[in-house]
Amino acid sequence: MDVRQLRYFVAVAEERNIGRAAKRLFISQPPLTRQIQQLEDELQVKLFERTAKGVDLTSAGQLFLRESRNILSLIELAQERTQRAGKGQLGRLDVAIFGSGILNTIPDILKRFKAAYPGVNIVLHQMSKAEQIEALRQKRISVGFNRLLAPLPDIDSTMILRDTLMVAIREDHPLASQNVIDIKQLDNEPIVVFPKGARPNFVDLVSRVFQDSGTSMNISQTVIDAVTGIALVSAGFGFCLIPSSASVLKLPGVTYLPLTGLPNNATVDLSCIYLKEDDSPLLSAFLAIVHEYKASSLDATVKQR
């Protein structure tokens, strides 16, 4: 028994006539008759009663028609799902995220991808930079989001945006009444820095900013991410330098102010990272959404100017 025989059988059952079924299938009548006979021989059951006008289904034939339609429907579904998977429209996408990146940009990208490919199951994993790189190499994730990635031979990246630096500071701090803060005004003030982990990272950028401006850096706490850093600002542990995108996080008693007196290259990227060798349609579809998001964000920035 094969799929062709099932299709032949369904055509005959629906047409109730061998001749009409043959025309529908674009074959001649004798081979269709032979196929039906072979099917009955294999099943060892009579599927049709021959009549003057054509054929009628036996009770066994009626049952087999229902089963045949189910089988053909499953085959069509399997073909459709396989084709969609081949186009990156179906499957599972494992995405690694980190602290402050999940506050605005990454959710926007994931939302766009989900809208374009509702058949894809997105699974999120909270991972540090080092964990993301290892997971990519082990193919436990397909894509990650992170900042300040050093060049690696097997990892590629697409930069989505560059954030400027801001300062998170308690509203009751004397400097909080200003419109902007010069980096030198933070000389020897207690600062919360992040993250712990693989270098280079955001701590290196903050340290360089202080060093280049001749300002003393008084580290009070080192924490895992921007969210924890801002929470400690709220609790009175000092101020915290953050990427501007993290300023969407609102915590009691915390305000965000722009910084002046910074080096020209005092910015921090947000990038999408993935294996260079990964040519899966699913990853290609996701990267297309990333590029689309990047282009739309750039257009919005140009219009604002």
Short mmCIF file of C-alpha atoms in Angstrom, two decimals:
data_model
loop_
_atom_site.label_atom_id
_atom_site.label_comp_id
_atom_site.label_asym_id
_atom_site.label_seq_id
_atom_site.Cartn_x
_atom_site.Cartn_y
_atom_site.Cartn_z
CA MET A 1 0.00 0.00 0.00
CA ASP A 2 1.31 3.47 -0.84
CA VAL A 3 0.10 7.07 -0.80
CA ARG A 4 -0.79 6.95 -4.49
CA GLN A 5 -3.16 4.03 -3.92
CA LEU A 6 -4.84 5.90 -1.06
CA ARG A 7 -5.40 8.91 -3.29
CA TYR A 8 -6.78 6.68 -6.05
CA PHE A 9 -9.12 5.00 -3.57
CA VAL A 10 -10.41 8.32 -2.19
CA ALA A 11 -11.09 9.61 -5.71
CA VAL A 12 -13.10 6.52 -6.63
CA ALA A 13 -14.97 6.61 -3.29
CA GLU A 14 -15.91 10.26 -3.76
CA GLU A 15 -16.83 9.98 -7.45
CA ARG A 16 -18.64 6.63 -7.06
CA ASN A 17 -17.51 5.90 -10.59
CA ILE A 18 -14.22 4.52 -11.94
CA GLY A 19 -14.42 6.50 -15.18
CA ARG A 20 -15.04 9.85 -13.49
CA ALA A 21 -12.31 9.14 -10.94
CA ALA A 22 -9.86 8.32 -13.75
CA LYS A 23 -10.59 11.64 -15.45
CA ARG A 24 -10.13 13.47 -12.13
CA LEU A 25 -6.77 11.76 -11.63
CA PHE A 26 -5.68 12.27 -15.26
CA ILE A 27 -5.08 8.55 -15.81
CA SER A 28 -6.82 5.92 -17.91
CA GLN A 29 -9.45 3.65 -16.41
CA PRO A 30 -7.68 0.20 -16.61
CA PRO A 31 -4.66 1.10 -14.41
CA LEU A 32 -6.98 2.71 -11.86
CA THR A 33 -9.09 -0.45 -11.75
CA ARG A 34 -5.94 -2.55 -11.23
CA GLN A 35 -4.78 -0.32 -8.38
CA ILE A 36 -8.12 -0.67 -6.59
CA GLN A 37 -8.05 -4.44 -7.07
CA GLN A 38 -4.49 -4.64 -5.70
CA LEU A 39 -5.55 -2.59 -2.69
CA GLU A 40 -8.47 -4.91 -1.98
CA ASP A 41 -6.20 -7.94 -2.39
CA GLU A 42 -3.67 -6.50 0.05
CA LEU A 43 -6.31 -5.63 2.62
CA GLN A 44 -8.11 -8.92 1.99
CA VAL A 45 -11.42 -7.09 2.11
CA LYS A 46 -13.92 -5.81 -0.44
CA LEU A 47 -14.01 -2.00 -0.53
CA PHE A 48 -16.57 -1.45 -3.31
CA GLU A 49 -19.77 -3.04 -4.56
CA ARG A 50 -20.06 -2.75 -8.33
CA THR A 51 -23.37 -1.30 -9.55
CA ALA A 52 -24.89 -0.41 -12.90
CA LYS A 53 -24.06 3.25 -12.36
CA GLY A 54 -20.59 2.74 -10.91
CA VAL A 55 -19.54 1.65 -7.40
CA ASP A 56 -20.74 1.96 -3.82
CA LEU A 57 -18.64 1.66 -0.70
CA THR A 58 -18.99 -1.40 1.48
CA SER A 59 -19.06 -0.89 5.27
CA ALA A 60 -15.34 -1.72 5.30
CA GLY A 61 -14.83 0.74 2.45
CA GLN A 62 -16.59 3.51 4.42
CA LEU A 63 -14.25 2.95 7.37
CA PHE A 64 -11.21 2.85 5.09
CA LEU A 65 -12.30 6.12 3.45
CA ARG A 66 -12.30 7.89 6.81
CA GLU A 67 -8.86 6.45 7.67
CA SER A 68 -7.47 7.26 4.22
CA ARG A 69 -8.59 10.86 4.46
CA ASN A 70 -6.96 11.13 7.89
CA ILE A 71 -3.69 9.67 6.59
CA LEU A 72 -3.61 11.94 3.54
CA SER A 73 -4.38 14.94 5.73
CA LEU A 74 -1.47 14.06 8.03
CA ILE A 75 0.84 13.66 5.06
CA GLU A 76 -0.18 17.07 3.70
CA LEU A 77 0.35 18.59 7.15
CA ALA A 78 3.80 16.99 7.41
CA GLN A 79 4.72 18.34 3.97
CA GLU A 80 3.51 21.82 4.85
CA ARG A 81 5.29 21.88 8.23
CA THR A 82 8.52 20.59 6.68
CA GLN A 83 8.39 23.25 3.97
CA ARG A 84 7.70 25.96 6.57
CA ALA A 85 10.57 24.70 8.72
CA GLY A 86 12.83 24.85 5.65
CA LYS A 87 11.88 28.52 5.24
CA GLY A 88 12.47 29.32 8.92
CA GLN A 89 8.74 29.62 9.61
CA LEU A 90 8.44 26.73 12.05
CA GLY A 91 10.49 25.18 14.82
CA ARG A 92 12.17 26.23 18.06
CA LEU A 93 14.50 29.19 18.48
CA ASP A 94 16.63 29.28 21.63
CA VAL A 95 17.65 32.86 22.46
CA ALA A 96 20.05 33.96 25.20
CA ILE A 97 19.43 37.31 26.91
CA PHE A 98 21.09 39.32 29.67
CA GLY A 99 20.28 42.01 32.26
CA SER A 100 19.62 45.47 30.86
CA GLY A 101 19.20 44.33 27.25
CA ILE A 102 15.82 42.81 28.06
CA LEU A 103 14.35 46.16 29.15
CA ASN A 104 13.35 47.44 25.72
CA THR A 105 15.24 46.57 22.51
CA ILE A 106 15.28 42.79 22.77
CA PRO A 107 11.55 42.48 23.59
CA ASP A 108 10.76 44.69 20.57
CA ILE A 109 12.78 42.41 18.28
CA LEU A 110 11.23 39.25 19.73
CA LYS A 111 7.75 40.75 19.35
CA ARG A 112 8.37 41.49 15.67
CA PHE A 113 9.72 38.00 15.05
CA LYS A 114 6.76 36.37 16.83
CA ALA A 115 4.33 38.41 14.75
CA ALA A 116 6.08 37.41 11.50
CA TYR A 117 6.60 33.74 12.45
CA PRO A 118 3.85 32.68 14.89
CA GLY A 119 4.68 29.02 14.29
CA VAL A 120 8.13 29.36 15.87
CA ASN A 121 8.48 28.60 19.57
CA ILE A 122 10.88 31.12 21.16
CA VAL A 123 12.66 29.82 24.28
CA LEU A 124 14.59 32.40 26.33
CA HIS A 125 17.68 31.70 28.44
CA GLN A 126 19.25 34.15 30.91
CA MET A 127 23.02 33.85 30.33
CA SER A 128 26.20 35.82 30.89
CA LYS A 129 28.45 36.63 27.93
CA ALA A 130 30.76 33.67 28.59
CA GLU A 131 27.77 31.33 28.98
CA GLN A 132 26.27 32.57 25.71
CA ILE A 133 29.48 31.93 23.78
CA GLU A 134 29.79 28.42 25.19
CA ALA A 135 26.12 27.67 24.53
CA LEU A 136 26.45 28.85 20.91
CA ARG A 137 29.45 26.57 20.39
CA GLN A 138 27.56 23.64 21.89
CA LYS A 139 24.50 24.57 19.77
CA ARG A 140 22.28 24.79 22.84
CA ILE A 141 21.17 28.23 21.64
CA SER A 142 20.91 29.74 18.16
CA VAL A 143 21.37 33.39 19.01
CA GLY A 144 22.38 35.61 21.90
CA PHE A 145 22.30 39.29 22.76
CA ASN A 146 25.19 41.00 24.52
CA ARG A 147 27.56 43.96 24.66
CA LEU A 148 31.27 44.55 24.06
CA LEU A 149 32.05 41.19 22.47
CA ALA A 150 35.73 40.71 21.68
CA PRO A 151 36.41 39.32 18.16
CA LEU A 152 36.14 35.52 18.04
CA PRO A 153 36.98 33.31 15.03
CA ASP A 154 33.77 31.25 15.18
CA ILE A 155 31.26 33.83 16.42
CA ASP A 156 29.67 36.51 14.25
CA SER A 157 27.71 39.51 15.43
CA THR A 158 25.31 42.16 14.20
CA MET A 159 25.36 45.45 16.08
CA ILE A 160 21.83 46.68 16.71
CA LEU A 161 22.49 50.00 18.42
CA ARG A 162 25.01 52.08 20.33
CA ASP A 163 24.00 53.46 23.70
CA THR A 164 25.38 56.63 25.23
CA LEU A 165 26.23 56.67 28.93
CA MET A 166 23.98 58.12 31.62
CA VAL A 167 24.23 58.26 35.38
CA ALA A 168 21.65 56.76 37.72
CA ILE A 169 21.61 58.79 40.93
CA ARG A 170 19.42 59.20 43.98
CA GLU A 171 16.89 62.03 43.63
CA ASP A 172 17.99 63.45 46.99
CA HIS A 173 21.67 63.67 45.99
CA PRO A 174 22.90 67.31 45.61
CA LEU A 175 23.95 66.63 41.98
CA ALA A 176 20.47 65.37 41.04
CA SER A 177 19.15 68.94 40.76
CA GLN A 178 21.36 69.58 37.71
CA ASN A 179 20.29 69.07 34.10
CA VAL A 180 23.54 67.29 33.27
CA ILE A 181 26.47 65.96 35.28
CA ASP A 182 30.12 66.33 34.33
CA ILE A 183 32.10 63.15 34.88
CA LYS A 184 34.58 65.07 37.07
CA GLN A 185 31.76 65.85 39.52
CA LEU A 186 31.67 62.12 40.33
CA ASP A 187 35.26 62.16 41.53
CA ASN A 188 35.63 59.78 44.51
CA GLU A 189 31.83 59.41 44.82
CA PRO A 190 30.73 55.82 45.67
CA ILE A 191 29.85 53.97 42.48
CA VAL A 192 28.09 50.66 41.81
CA VAL A 193 29.59 48.86 38.78
CA PHE A 194 28.52 45.87 36.69
CA PRO A 195 28.83 43.19 35.49
CA LYS A 196 30.96 40.55 37.04
CA GLY A 197 32.25 38.00 34.52
CA ALA A 198 34.05 37.73 31.20
CA ARG A 199 36.10 40.67 29.94
CA PRO A 200 35.94 42.98 28.14
CA ASN A 201 32.73 44.20 29.72
CA PHE A 202 30.92 47.33 30.86
CA VAL A 203 33.19 47.74 33.90
CA ASP A 204 36.17 48.16 31.55
CA LEU A 205 34.37 50.94 29.67
CA VAL A 206 33.42 52.76 32.88
CA SER A 207 36.99 52.42 34.22
CA ARG A 208 38.41 53.87 30.99
CA VAL A 209 35.98 56.80 31.11
CA PHE A 210 37.12 57.67 34.63
CA GLN A 211 40.78 57.18 33.79
CA ASP A 212 40.64 59.27 30.60
CA SER A 213 38.92 62.12 32.44
CA GLY A 214 41.37 62.03 35.34
CA THR A 215 38.58 61.20 37.79
CA SER A 216 38.99 58.88 40.78
CA MET A 217 36.66 55.87 40.81
CA ASN A 218 35.44 54.75 44.24
CA ILE A 219 33.77 51.34 43.74
CA SER A 220 31.28 50.55 46.52
CA GLN A 221 29.73 47.41 44.97
CA THR A 222 30.24 45.15 41.94
CA VAL A 223 27.03 43.44 40.82
CA ILE A 224 25.84 41.16 38.04
CA ASP A 225 23.79 43.55 35.88
CA ALA A 226 22.33 47.04 35.40
CA VAL A 227 19.02 46.15 37.05
CA THR A 228 20.79 45.17 40.28
CA GLY A 229 23.04 48.23 40.00
CA ILE A 230 20.09 50.62 39.72
CA ALA A 231 18.35 48.84 42.61
CA LEU A 232 21.41 49.54 44.77
CA VAL A 233 21.32 53.19 43.71
CA SER A 234 17.73 53.26 44.96
CA ALA A 235 18.96 51.74 48.24
CA GLY A 236 21.59 54.45 48.68
CA PHE A 237 24.80 52.58 47.79
CA GLY A 238 26.01 55.32 45.43
CA PHE A 239 25.53 56.24 41.80
CA CYS A 240 25.81 53.97 38.73
CA LEU A 241 26.84 54.58 35.12
CA ILE A 242 24.43 52.82 32.75
CA PRO A 243 23.72 52.43 29.03
CA SER A 244 21.00 54.93 28.12
CA SER A 245 18.60 52.12 27.13
CA ALA A 246 18.54 50.97 30.78
CA SER A 247 17.01 54.29 31.83
CA VAL A 248 13.54 52.92 31.05
CA LEU A 249 13.73 51.09 34.39
CA LYS A 250 11.86 53.14 36.99
CA LEU A 251 12.74 52.55 40.65
CA PRO A 252 11.78 54.65 43.69
CA GLY A 253 14.11 57.55 44.38
CA VAL A 254 16.23 57.12 41.24
CA THR A 255 16.68 59.67 38.47
CA TYR A 256 18.77 59.51 35.29
CA LEU A 257 20.90 62.34 33.97
CA PRO A 258 23.08 62.71 30.87
CA LEU A 259 26.86 62.93 31.28
CA THR A 260 29.32 65.43 29.85
CA GLY A 261 33.11 65.46 29.76
CA LEU A 262 33.24 61.95 28.31
CA PRO A 263 35.67 60.64 25.64
CA ASN A 264 34.17 60.61 22.13
CA ASN A 265 34.15 56.80 22.06
CA ALA A 266 32.34 56.40 25.38
CA THR A 267 29.46 54.37 23.95
CA VAL A 268 28.35 50.79 24.43
CA ASP A 269 26.95 48.51 21.74
CA LEU A 270 24.11 46.01 21.87
CA SER A 271 24.77 43.17 19.43
CA CYS A 272 23.13 39.97 18.28
CA ILE A 273 25.65 37.09 18.30
CA TYR A 274 25.54 33.72 16.54
CA LEU A 275 27.74 30.98 15.11
CA LYS A 276 29.35 31.83 11.77
CA GLU A 277 28.76 28.28 10.52
CA ASP A 278 25.04 28.28 11.36
CA ASP A 279 23.18 28.43 8.05
CA SER A 280 19.78 27.35 9.38
CA PRO A 281 16.72 28.99 7.78
CA LEU A 282 15.38 29.77 11.26
CA LEU A 283 18.44 31.82 12.19
CA SER A 284 18.37 33.57 8.79
CA ALA A 285 14.74 34.52 9.35
CA PHE A 286 15.54 35.89 12.80
CA LEU A 287 18.52 37.90 11.56
CA ALA A 288 16.32 39.40 8.84
CA ILE A 289 14.02 40.72 11.58
CA VAL A 290 17.05 42.06 13.49
CA HIS A 291 18.24 43.96 10.39
CA GLU A 292 14.71 45.23 9.79
CA TYR A 293 14.52 46.49 13.38
CA LYS A 294 17.93 48.14 13.10
CA ALA A 295 16.94 49.93 9.88
CA SER A 296 13.63 51.16 11.35
CA SER A 297 15.38 52.41 14.50
CA LEU A 298 17.90 54.30 12.38
CA ASP A 299 15.11 55.87 10.32
CA ALA A 300 13.34 56.96 13.50
CA THR A 301 16.56 58.52 14.82
CA VAL A 302 17.11 60.45 11.57
CA LYS A 303 13.53 61.78 11.60
CA GLN A 304 13.90 62.95 15.21
CA ARG A 305 16.95 64.96 14.20
#
